[in-house]
Amino acid sequence: MRARRVTAALIAALLLILTGCSGGGSPDPGDDRPPGPPRWQPRPGTAWQWQLAGRIDESVDVPVYDIDGFENSARTVARLHARGRKVICYINVGAWENFRPDRAAFPRSLLGRGNGWRGERWLDIRQLSVLRPLMAKRMDMCRDKGFDAVEPDLTEGYRNRTGFPLTAAHQLAYNRAMARLAHDRGLAIGLKNDLDQIPQLVRDFDFAVNEECAQYDECDKLTPFIRRKKAVFHAEYALKPGAFCRTAQRLGLSSMQKRLDLDPWRRPC
């Protein structure tokens, strides 16, 4: 029996060599690019900077930057890389924005109620076949500019008044589709808020991004990421560090206070 198993293993290995396979699935037809490196996996406690407004302050001495994917160029990403930083690409996957260059590509049937931010309207995430190629282009942009990961915003529309009868099942399907789009491009991806669905989604995402879990006494819900050695990038707005840093450090969160407009200012734990 042992000899037969060894022979079978040798045959299988020869077949893999002859077919050019690596055991991880067949390459896409027509894709002659060499396989990329494993995607980035940030660990708990990794310090970060989150800046979505204004010219990027590249001098902050942290290993991770989270910046707007549309507003920043490949040159900015390359400069941050040259300083040893990993760079996360912020994009909105849950709402249409009238100030983005791809705004005309979204059919009106996708657009729901306003979400409280000027120029934004909730998207009908049930129309996944329509939204998937639109979001794929956004993630292509992140990849092509050299980003390491994606922060997809507004991934909990089902808990809001969107104008559509969204359910938790719709949200799970949509969020998992976003994770697949990122991973197919070699990008890591973070789960933004959506605390109630963490148990179902923690395996699909590489890290988490959270706003104000301390303000609402919800930080314990993020521990499934920490247990799997995945970073939780956390920001508070109203609370000062003295009110949340002890809890954040106990849980292993990467925490800081930011202003709501997410300019360069930060006050880390």
PDB file of C-alpha atoms in Angstrom:
ATOM      1  CA  MET A   1       0.000   0.000   0.000  1.00  0.00           C
ATOM      2  CA  ARG A   2       2.792   2.471   0.871  1.00  0.00           C
ATOM      3  CA  ALA A   3       4.581   1.815  -2.450  1.00  0.00           C
ATOM      4  CA  ARG A   4       1.349   2.389  -4.410  1.00  0.00           C
ATOM      5  CA  ARG A   5       0.739   5.674  -2.531  1.00  0.00           C
ATOM      6  CA  VAL A   6       4.290   6.872  -3.299  1.00  0.00           C
ATOM      7  CA  THR A   7       3.909   5.951  -6.980  1.00  0.00           C
ATOM      8  CA  ALA A   8       0.598   7.787  -7.185  1.00  0.00           C
ATOM      9  CA  ALA A   9       2.142  10.834  -5.561  1.00  0.00           C
ATOM     10  CA  LEU A  10       5.017  10.830  -8.081  1.00  0.00           C
ATOM     11  CA  ILE A  11       2.595  10.589 -10.996  1.00  0.00           C
ATOM     12  CA  ALA A  12       0.539  13.457  -9.599  1.00  0.00           C
ATOM     13  CA  ALA A  13       3.661  15.573  -9.176  1.00  0.00           C
ATOM     14  CA  LEU A  14       4.739  14.899 -12.777  1.00  0.00           C
ATOM     15  CA  LEU A  15       1.293  15.864 -14.021  1.00  0.00           C
ATOM     16  CA  LEU A  16       1.460  19.137 -12.125  1.00  0.00           C
ATOM     17  CA  ILE A  17       4.841  19.939 -13.644  1.00  0.00           C
ATOM     18  CA  LEU A  18       3.694  19.065 -17.170  1.00  0.00           C
ATOM     19  CA  THR A  19       0.495  21.100 -16.944  1.00  0.00           C
ATOM     20  CA  GLY A  20       2.176  24.079 -15.260  1.00  0.00           C
ATOM     21  CA  CYS A  21      -0.199  23.956 -12.325  1.00  0.00           C
ATOM     22  CA  SER A  22       0.746  24.794  -8.760  1.00  0.00           C
ATOM     23  CA  GLY A  23      -2.098  23.100  -6.931  1.00  0.00           C
ATOM     24  CA  GLY A  24      -3.825  26.452  -6.318  1.00  0.00           C
ATOM     25  CA  GLY A  25      -6.192  26.402  -9.292  1.00  0.00           C
ATOM     26  CA  SER A  26      -5.791  27.079 -12.993  1.00  0.00           C
ATOM     27  CA  PRO A  27      -4.767  30.527 -14.178  1.00  0.00           C
ATOM     28  CA  ASP A  28      -7.289  32.696 -15.975  1.00  0.00           C
ATOM     29  CA  PRO A  29      -7.348  32.099 -19.748  1.00  0.00           C
ATOM     30  CA  GLY A  30      -5.037  34.524 -21.491  1.00  0.00           C
ATOM     31  CA  ASP A  31      -3.410  35.701 -18.254  1.00  0.00           C
ATOM     32  CA  ASP A  32       0.309  35.246 -18.810  1.00  0.00           C
ATOM     33  CA  ARG A  33       1.393  37.296 -15.798  1.00  0.00           C
ATOM     34  CA  PRO A  34       3.572  35.477 -13.259  1.00  0.00           C
ATOM     35  CA  PRO A  35       1.832  34.662  -9.976  1.00  0.00           C
ATOM     36  CA  GLY A  36       1.994  37.537  -7.513  1.00  0.00           C
ATOM     37  CA  PRO A  37       3.241  37.445  -3.940  1.00  0.00           C
ATOM     38  CA  PRO A  38       0.884  36.407  -1.145  1.00  0.00           C
ATOM     39  CA  ARG A  39      -1.462  39.223  -0.191  1.00  0.00           C
ATOM     40  CA  TRP A  40      -0.656  41.365   2.792  1.00  0.00           C
ATOM     41  CA  GLN A  41      -1.978  40.313   6.213  1.00  0.00           C
ATOM     42  CA  PRO A  42      -1.774  43.050   8.877  1.00  0.00           C
ATOM     43  CA  ARG A  43      -1.436  41.808  12.442  1.00  0.00           C
ATOM     44  CA  PRO A  44      -3.181  43.040  15.599  1.00  0.00           C
ATOM     45  CA  GLY A  45      -1.648  46.132  17.139  1.00  0.00           C
ATOM     46  CA  THR A  46      -0.260  47.506  13.858  1.00  0.00           C
ATOM     47  CA  ALA A  47      -0.254  51.316  14.025  1.00  0.00           C
ATOM     48  CA  TRP A  48      -1.944  53.242  11.231  1.00  0.00           C
ATOM     49  CA  GLN A  49      -2.835  56.603   9.760  1.00  0.00           C
ATOM     50  CA  TRP A  50      -6.242  57.278   8.192  1.00  0.00           C
ATOM     51  CA  GLN A  51      -6.447  60.369   6.003  1.00  0.00           C
ATOM     52  CA  LEU A  52      -9.223  60.959   3.471  1.00  0.00           C
ATOM     53  CA  ALA A  53      -9.131  64.776   3.312  1.00  0.00           C
ATOM     54  CA  GLY A  54      -6.433  67.145   2.149  1.00  0.00           C
ATOM     55  CA  ARG A  55      -2.936  66.589   0.827  1.00  0.00           C
ATOM     56  CA  ILE A  56      -1.479  63.451   2.353  1.00  0.00           C
ATOM     57  CA  ASP A  57       0.960  64.050   5.189  1.00  0.00           C
ATOM     58  CA  GLU A  58       3.534  61.392   4.348  1.00  0.00           C
ATOM     59  CA  SER A  59       5.647  62.046   7.440  1.00  0.00           C
ATOM     60  CA  VAL A  60       3.556  60.132  10.002  1.00  0.00           C
ATOM     61  CA  ASP A  61       5.781  57.368  11.375  1.00  0.00           C
ATOM     62  CA  VAL A  62       3.414  54.394  11.146  1.00  0.00           C
ATOM     63  CA  PRO A  63       3.565  51.233   9.020  1.00  0.00           C
ATOM     64  CA  VAL A  64       0.080  51.577   7.481  1.00  0.00           C
ATOM     65  CA  TYR A  65      -1.693  54.398   5.656  1.00  0.00           C
ATOM     66  CA  ASP A  66      -5.382  54.324   4.640  1.00  0.00           C
ATOM     67  CA  ILE A  67      -6.074  56.934   1.924  1.00  0.00           C
ATOM     68  CA  ASP A  68      -8.659  57.707  -0.764  1.00  0.00           C
ATOM     69  CA  GLY A  69      -8.194  55.578  -3.875  1.00  0.00           C
ATOM     70  CA  PHE A  70      -9.564  58.126  -6.335  1.00  0.00           C
ATOM     71  CA  GLU A  71      -7.914  61.213  -4.876  1.00  0.00           C
ATOM     72  CA  ASN A  72      -4.387  59.832  -4.681  1.00  0.00           C
ATOM     73  CA  SER A  73      -2.013  58.846  -7.435  1.00  0.00           C
ATOM     74  CA  ALA A  74       0.275  55.893  -7.991  1.00  0.00           C
ATOM     75  CA  ARG A  75       3.149  58.288  -7.216  1.00  0.00           C
ATOM     76  CA  THR A  76       1.784  58.936  -3.745  1.00  0.00           C
ATOM     77  CA  VAL A  77       1.450  55.203  -3.126  1.00  0.00           C
ATOM     78  CA  ALA A  78       4.994  54.632  -4.409  1.00  0.00           C
ATOM     79  CA  ARG A  79       6.403  57.336  -2.124  1.00  0.00           C
ATOM     80  CA  LEU A  80       4.696  55.763   0.867  1.00  0.00           C
ATOM     81  CA  HIS A  81       6.043  52.377  -0.138  1.00  0.00           C
ATOM     82  CA  ALA A  82       9.520  53.884  -0.362  1.00  0.00           C
ATOM     83  CA  ARG A  83       9.107  54.902   3.288  1.00  0.00           C
ATOM     84  CA  GLY A  84       8.245  51.310   4.177  1.00  0.00           C
ATOM     85  CA  ARG A  85       4.475  51.847   4.458  1.00  0.00           C
ATOM     86  CA  LYS A  86       1.667  49.564   3.397  1.00  0.00           C
ATOM     87  CA  VAL A  87      -1.178  51.505   1.772  1.00  0.00           C
ATOM     88  CA  ILE A  88      -4.930  50.826   1.922  1.00  0.00           C
ATOM     89  CA  CYS A  89      -7.242  52.086  -0.836  1.00  0.00           C
ATOM     90  CA  TYR A  90     -10.468  53.670   0.421  1.00  0.00           C
ATOM     91  CA  ILE A  91     -13.446  53.222  -1.924  1.00  0.00           C
ATOM     92  CA  ASN A  92     -17.180  53.451  -1.338  1.00  0.00           C
ATOM     93  CA  VAL A  93     -18.989  50.234  -2.251  1.00  0.00           C
ATOM     94  CA  GLY A  94     -22.328  50.943  -0.572  1.00  0.00           C
ATOM     95  CA  ALA A  95     -23.274  54.359  -1.922  1.00  0.00           C
ATOM     96  CA  TRP A  96     -23.152  56.292  -5.190  1.00  0.00           C
ATOM     97  CA  GLU A  97     -21.134  59.508  -5.046  1.00  0.00           C
ATOM     98  CA  ASN A  98     -21.860  62.340  -7.463  1.00  0.00           C
ATOM     99  CA  PHE A  99     -18.269  63.609  -7.239  1.00  0.00           C
ATOM    100  CA  ARG A 100     -16.508  60.483  -8.512  1.00  0.00           C
ATOM    101  CA  PRO A 101     -15.285  60.229 -12.114  1.00  0.00           C
ATOM    102  CA  ASP A 102     -17.251  56.994 -12.705  1.00  0.00           C
ATOM    103  CA  ARG A 103     -20.578  58.413 -11.456  1.00  0.00           C
ATOM    104  CA  ALA A 104     -22.253  58.224 -14.888  1.00  0.00           C
ATOM    105  CA  ALA A 105     -21.635  54.462 -15.101  1.00  0.00           C
ATOM    106  CA  PHE A 106     -24.195  53.747 -12.361  1.00  0.00           C
ATOM    107  CA  PRO A 107     -27.758  53.186 -13.668  1.00  0.00           C
ATOM    108  CA  ARG A 108     -30.421  55.251 -11.906  1.00  0.00           C
ATOM    109  CA  SER A 109     -32.158  52.025 -10.854  1.00  0.00           C
ATOM    110  CA  LEU A 110     -29.269  51.422  -8.445  1.00  0.00           C
ATOM    111  CA  LEU A 111     -29.696  54.709  -6.578  1.00  0.00           C
ATOM    112  CA  GLY A 112     -31.714  54.898  -3.371  1.00  0.00           C
ATOM    113  CA  ARG A 113     -32.137  57.404  -0.560  1.00  0.00           C
ATOM    114  CA  GLY A 114     -29.498  59.858   0.482  1.00  0.00           C
ATOM    115  CA  ASN A 115     -27.268  58.538   3.244  1.00  0.00           C
ATOM    116  CA  GLY A 116     -26.703  61.812   5.091  1.00  0.00           C
ATOM    117  CA  TRP A 117     -23.478  62.758   3.283  1.00  0.00           C
ATOM    118  CA  ARG A 118     -23.712  65.416   0.567  1.00  0.00           C
ATOM    119  CA  GLY A 119     -23.795  63.953  -2.919  1.00  0.00           C
ATOM    120  CA  GLU A 120     -24.237  60.335  -1.801  1.00  0.00           C
ATOM    121  CA  ARG A 121     -27.110  57.876  -2.237  1.00  0.00           C
ATOM    122  CA  TRP A 122     -27.407  54.288  -1.071  1.00  0.00           C
ATOM    123  CA  LEU A 123     -26.929  51.558  -3.680  1.00  0.00           C
ATOM    124  CA  ASP A 124     -29.251  48.638  -4.303  1.00  0.00           C
ATOM    125  CA  ILE A 125     -26.813  45.877  -3.451  1.00  0.00           C
ATOM    126  CA  ARG A 126     -29.362  43.251  -4.484  1.00  0.00           C
ATOM    127  CA  GLN A 127     -28.398  44.071  -8.105  1.00  0.00           C
ATOM    128  CA  LEU A 128     -25.085  42.319  -7.709  1.00  0.00           C
ATOM    129  CA  SER A 129     -24.718  41.469 -11.408  1.00  0.00           C
ATOM    130  CA  VAL A 130     -24.827  45.200 -12.200  1.00  0.00           C
ATOM    131  CA  LEU A 131     -22.658  46.370  -9.313  1.00  0.00           C
ATOM    132  CA  ARG A 132     -19.965  43.706  -9.520  1.00  0.00           C
ATOM    133  CA  PRO A 133     -18.311  44.998 -12.738  1.00  0.00           C
ATOM    134  CA  LEU A 134     -18.515  48.593 -11.500  1.00  0.00           C
ATOM    135  CA  MET A 135     -16.767  47.708  -8.252  1.00  0.00           C
ATOM    136  CA  ALA A 136     -14.301  45.483 -10.112  1.00  0.00           C
ATOM    137  CA  LYS A 137     -13.137  48.566 -12.039  1.00  0.00           C
ATOM    138  CA  ARG A 138     -12.645  50.451  -8.791  1.00  0.00           C
ATOM    139  CA  MET A 139     -10.559  47.617  -7.405  1.00  0.00           C
ATOM    140  CA  ASP A 140      -8.615  47.476 -10.666  1.00  0.00           C
ATOM    141  CA  MET A 141      -7.788  51.128 -10.009  1.00  0.00           C
ATOM    142  CA  CYS A 142      -6.524  50.272  -6.524  1.00  0.00           C
ATOM    143  CA  ARG A 143      -4.391  47.443  -7.859  1.00  0.00           C
ATOM    144  CA  ASP A 144      -3.040  49.448 -10.778  1.00  0.00           C
ATOM    145  CA  LYS A 145      -1.991  52.315  -8.488  1.00  0.00           C
ATOM    146  CA  GLY A 146      -0.039  49.840  -6.375  1.00  0.00           C
ATOM    147  CA  PHE A 147      -2.187  49.714  -3.249  1.00  0.00           C
ATOM    148  CA  ASP A 148      -1.813  46.741  -0.914  1.00  0.00           C
ATOM    149  CA  ALA A 149      -5.402  46.528   0.306  1.00  0.00           C
ATOM    150  CA  VAL A 150      -8.914  47.923   0.043  1.00  0.00           C
ATOM    151  CA  GLU A 151     -11.149  49.594   2.620  1.00  0.00           C
ATOM    152  CA  PRO A 152     -14.704  49.242   1.233  1.00  0.00           C
ATOM    153  CA  ASP A 153     -17.015  51.744   2.911  1.00  0.00           C
ATOM    154  CA  LEU A 154     -20.716  51.379   3.773  1.00  0.00           C
ATOM    155  CA  THR A 155     -20.920  47.599   4.000  1.00  0.00           C
ATOM    156  CA  GLU A 156     -23.964  47.553   6.298  1.00  0.00           C
ATOM    157  CA  GLY A 157     -26.674  49.155   4.206  1.00  0.00           C
ATOM    158  CA  TYR A 158     -29.183  46.541   5.301  1.00  0.00           C
ATOM    159  CA  ARG A 159     -29.326  48.222   8.724  1.00  0.00           C
ATOM    160  CA  ASN A 160     -30.215  51.607   7.235  1.00  0.00           C
ATOM    161  CA  ARG A 161     -33.124  53.256   5.433  1.00  0.00           C
ATOM    162  CA  THR A 162     -31.749  52.852   1.933  1.00  0.00           C
ATOM    163  CA  GLY A 163     -34.992  52.910  -0.065  1.00  0.00           C
ATOM    164  CA  PHE A 164     -34.590  49.202  -0.804  1.00  0.00           C
ATOM    165  CA  PRO A 165     -35.784  46.140   1.169  1.00  0.00           C
ATOM    166  CA  LEU A 166     -32.270  44.930   1.939  1.00  0.00           C
ATOM    167  CA  THR A 167     -31.786  41.933   4.208  1.00  0.00           C
ATOM    168  CA  ALA A 168     -28.854  40.528   6.126  1.00  0.00           C
ATOM    169  CA  ALA A 169     -28.566  37.811   3.473  1.00  0.00           C
ATOM    170  CA  HIS A 170     -28.250  40.432   0.718  1.00  0.00           C
ATOM    171  CA  GLN A 171     -25.491  42.133   2.696  1.00  0.00           C
ATOM    172  CA  LEU A 172     -23.572  38.918   3.309  1.00  0.00           C
ATOM    173  CA  ALA A 173     -23.677  38.050  -0.389  1.00  0.00           C
ATOM    174  CA  TYR A 174     -22.548  41.528  -1.395  1.00  0.00           C
ATOM    175  CA  ASN A 175     -19.740  41.783   1.148  1.00  0.00           C
ATOM    176  CA  ARG A 176     -18.405  38.373   0.195  1.00  0.00           C
ATOM    177  CA  ALA A 177     -18.487  39.391  -3.464  1.00  0.00           C
ATOM    178  CA  MET A 178     -16.395  42.461  -2.611  1.00  0.00           C
ATOM    179  CA  ALA A 179     -13.887  40.280  -0.762  1.00  0.00           C
ATOM    180  CA  ARG A 180     -13.569  37.984  -3.779  1.00  0.00           C
ATOM    181  CA  LEU A 181     -13.007  40.925  -6.118  1.00  0.00           C
ATOM    182  CA  ALA A 182     -10.174  42.176  -3.935  1.00  0.00           C
ATOM    183  CA  HIS A 183      -8.573  38.783  -3.445  1.00  0.00           C
ATOM    184  CA  ASP A 184      -8.740  38.008  -7.169  1.00  0.00           C
ATOM    185  CA  ARG A 185      -6.523  41.069  -7.656  1.00  0.00           C
ATOM    186  CA  GLY A 186      -4.047  40.139  -4.942  1.00  0.00           C
ATOM    187  CA  LEU A 187      -5.392  42.812  -2.608  1.00  0.00           C
ATOM    188  CA  ALA A 188      -6.168  42.374   1.072  1.00  0.00           C
ATOM    189  CA  ILE A 189      -9.545  43.734   2.165  1.00  0.00           C
ATOM    190  CA  GLY A 190     -10.970  44.987   5.434  1.00  0.00           C
ATOM    191  CA  LEU A 191     -14.494  44.638   6.770  1.00  0.00           C
ATOM    192  CA  LYS A 192     -15.733  48.161   7.526  1.00  0.00           C
ATOM    193  CA  ASN A 193     -17.989  48.248  10.605  1.00  0.00           C
ATOM    194  CA  ASP A 194     -20.864  45.699  10.007  1.00  0.00           C
ATOM    195  CA  LEU A 195     -20.249  44.345  13.501  1.00  0.00           C
ATOM    196  CA  ASP A 196     -23.258  42.034  13.637  1.00  0.00           C
ATOM    197  CA  GLN A 197     -22.028  40.017  10.653  1.00  0.00           C
ATOM    198  CA  ILE A 198     -18.446  39.562  11.832  1.00  0.00           C
ATOM    199  CA  PRO A 199     -18.988  35.910  12.858  1.00  0.00           C
ATOM    200  CA  GLN A 200     -20.087  35.073   9.297  1.00  0.00           C
ATOM    201  CA  LEU A 201     -17.521  37.273   7.504  1.00  0.00           C
ATOM    202  CA  VAL A 202     -14.322  37.098   9.547  1.00  0.00           C
ATOM    203  CA  ARG A 203     -12.933  34.305   7.385  1.00  0.00           C
ATOM    204  CA  ASP A 204     -13.588  36.280   4.186  1.00  0.00           C
ATOM    205  CA  PHE A 205     -11.758  39.450   5.248  1.00  0.00           C
ATOM    206  CA  ASP A 206      -8.118  40.097   6.117  1.00  0.00           C
ATOM    207  CA  PHE A 207      -8.624  42.849   8.713  1.00  0.00           C
ATOM    208  CA  ALA A 208     -11.329  45.145  10.060  1.00  0.00           C
ATOM    209  CA  VAL A 209     -11.829  48.906  10.049  1.00  0.00           C
ATOM    210  CA  ASN A 210     -14.089  50.302  12.741  1.00  0.00           C
ATOM    211  CA  GLU A 211     -15.493  53.648  13.746  1.00  0.00           C
ATOM    212  CA  GLU A 212     -16.573  54.391  17.293  1.00  0.00           C
ATOM    213  CA  CYS A 213     -16.936  50.916  18.771  1.00  0.00           C
ATOM    214  CA  ALA A 214     -15.917  52.397  22.143  1.00  0.00           C
ATOM    215  CA  GLN A 215     -18.481  55.194  21.856  1.00  0.00           C
ATOM    216  CA  TYR A 216     -21.214  52.563  21.516  1.00  0.00           C
ATOM    217  CA  ASP A 217     -19.651  49.902  23.783  1.00  0.00           C
ATOM    218  CA  GLU A 218     -19.262  47.401  20.932  1.00  0.00           C
ATOM    219  CA  CYS A 219     -15.521  46.762  20.711  1.00  0.00           C
ATOM    220  CA  ASP A 220     -15.804  43.212  22.049  1.00  0.00           C
ATOM    221  CA  LYS A 221     -17.607  42.282  18.835  1.00  0.00           C
ATOM    222  CA  LEU A 222     -14.332  42.739  16.968  1.00  0.00           C
ATOM    223  CA  THR A 223     -12.431  40.064  18.887  1.00  0.00           C
ATOM    224  CA  PRO A 224     -12.999  37.331  16.240  1.00  0.00           C
ATOM    225  CA  PHE A 225     -10.525  39.212  14.031  1.00  0.00           C
ATOM    226  CA  ILE A 226      -7.975  39.496  16.820  1.00  0.00           C
ATOM    227  CA  ARG A 227      -8.294  35.783  17.654  1.00  0.00           C
ATOM    228  CA  ARG A 228      -7.403  35.012  14.036  1.00  0.00           C
ATOM    229  CA  LYS A 229      -4.384  37.332  14.210  1.00  0.00           C
ATOM    230  CA  LYS A 230      -6.023  39.905  11.920  1.00  0.00           C
ATOM    231  CA  ALA A 231      -5.648  43.615  12.654  1.00  0.00           C
ATOM    232  CA  VAL A 232      -8.529  45.828  13.733  1.00  0.00           C
ATOM    233  CA  PHE A 233      -7.923  49.436  12.666  1.00  0.00           C
ATOM    234  CA  HIS A 234     -10.095  51.525  14.981  1.00  0.00           C
ATOM    235  CA  ALA A 235     -10.902  55.238  15.252  1.00  0.00           C
ATOM    236  CA  GLU A 236     -12.956  57.292  17.677  1.00  0.00           C
ATOM    237  CA  TYR A 237     -14.177  60.836  17.029  1.00  0.00           C
ATOM    238  CA  ALA A 238     -15.934  62.189  20.130  1.00  0.00           C
ATOM    239  CA  LEU A 239     -14.002  60.222  22.758  1.00  0.00           C
ATOM    240  CA  LYS A 240     -10.502  61.151  23.822  1.00  0.00           C
ATOM    241  CA  PRO A 241      -7.817  58.447  24.129  1.00  0.00           C
ATOM    242  CA  GLY A 242      -8.122  58.320  27.907  1.00  0.00           C
ATOM    243  CA  ALA A 243     -11.673  57.068  27.490  1.00  0.00           C
ATOM    244  CA  PHE A 244     -10.931  54.159  25.150  1.00  0.00           C
ATOM    245  CA  CYS A 245      -7.225  53.294  24.987  1.00  0.00           C
ATOM    246  CA  ARG A 246      -7.230  50.935  27.977  1.00  0.00           C
ATOM    247  CA  THR A 247      -9.996  48.864  26.393  1.00  0.00           C
ATOM    248  CA  ALA A 248      -8.352  49.041  22.980  1.00  0.00           C
ATOM    249  CA  GLN A 249      -5.027  47.823  24.327  1.00  0.00           C
ATOM    250  CA  ARG A 250      -6.696  45.014  26.263  1.00  0.00           C
ATOM    251  CA  LEU A 251      -8.431  43.806  23.103  1.00  0.00           C
ATOM    252  CA  GLY A 252      -5.456  44.302  20.778  1.00  0.00           C
ATOM    253  CA  LEU A 253      -7.023  47.024  18.612  1.00  0.00           C
ATOM    254  CA  SER A 254      -5.022  49.567  16.593  1.00  0.00           C
ATOM    255  CA  SER A 255      -6.743  52.661  17.960  1.00  0.00           C
ATOM    256  CA  MET A 256      -6.576  56.428  17.677  1.00  0.00           C
ATOM    257  CA  GLN A 257      -8.732  59.512  17.885  1.00  0.00           C
ATOM    258  CA  LYS A 258      -9.453  61.319  14.604  1.00  0.00           C
ATOM    259  CA  ARG A 259     -11.482  64.317  13.535  1.00  0.00           C
ATOM    260  CA  LEU A 260     -14.634  63.488  11.595  1.00  0.00           C
ATOM    261  CA  ASP A 261     -13.325  64.935   8.331  1.00  0.00           C
ATOM    262  CA  LEU A 262     -10.324  62.570   8.542  1.00  0.00           C
ATOM    263  CA  ASP A 263      -7.656  65.173   7.917  1.00  0.00           C
ATOM    264  CA  PRO A 264      -4.001  64.472   8.891  1.00  0.00           C
ATOM    265  CA  TRP A 265      -4.523  65.087  12.620  1.00  0.00           C
ATOM    266  CA  ARG A 266      -4.425  61.982  14.817  1.00  0.00           C
ATOM    267  CA  ARG A 267      -4.067  61.148  18.491  1.00  0.00           C
ATOM    268  CA  PRO A 268      -3.065  57.473  18.867  1.00  0.00           C
ATOM    269  CA  CYS A 269      -3.194  55.317  21.959  1.00  0.00           C
TER     270      CYS A 269
END
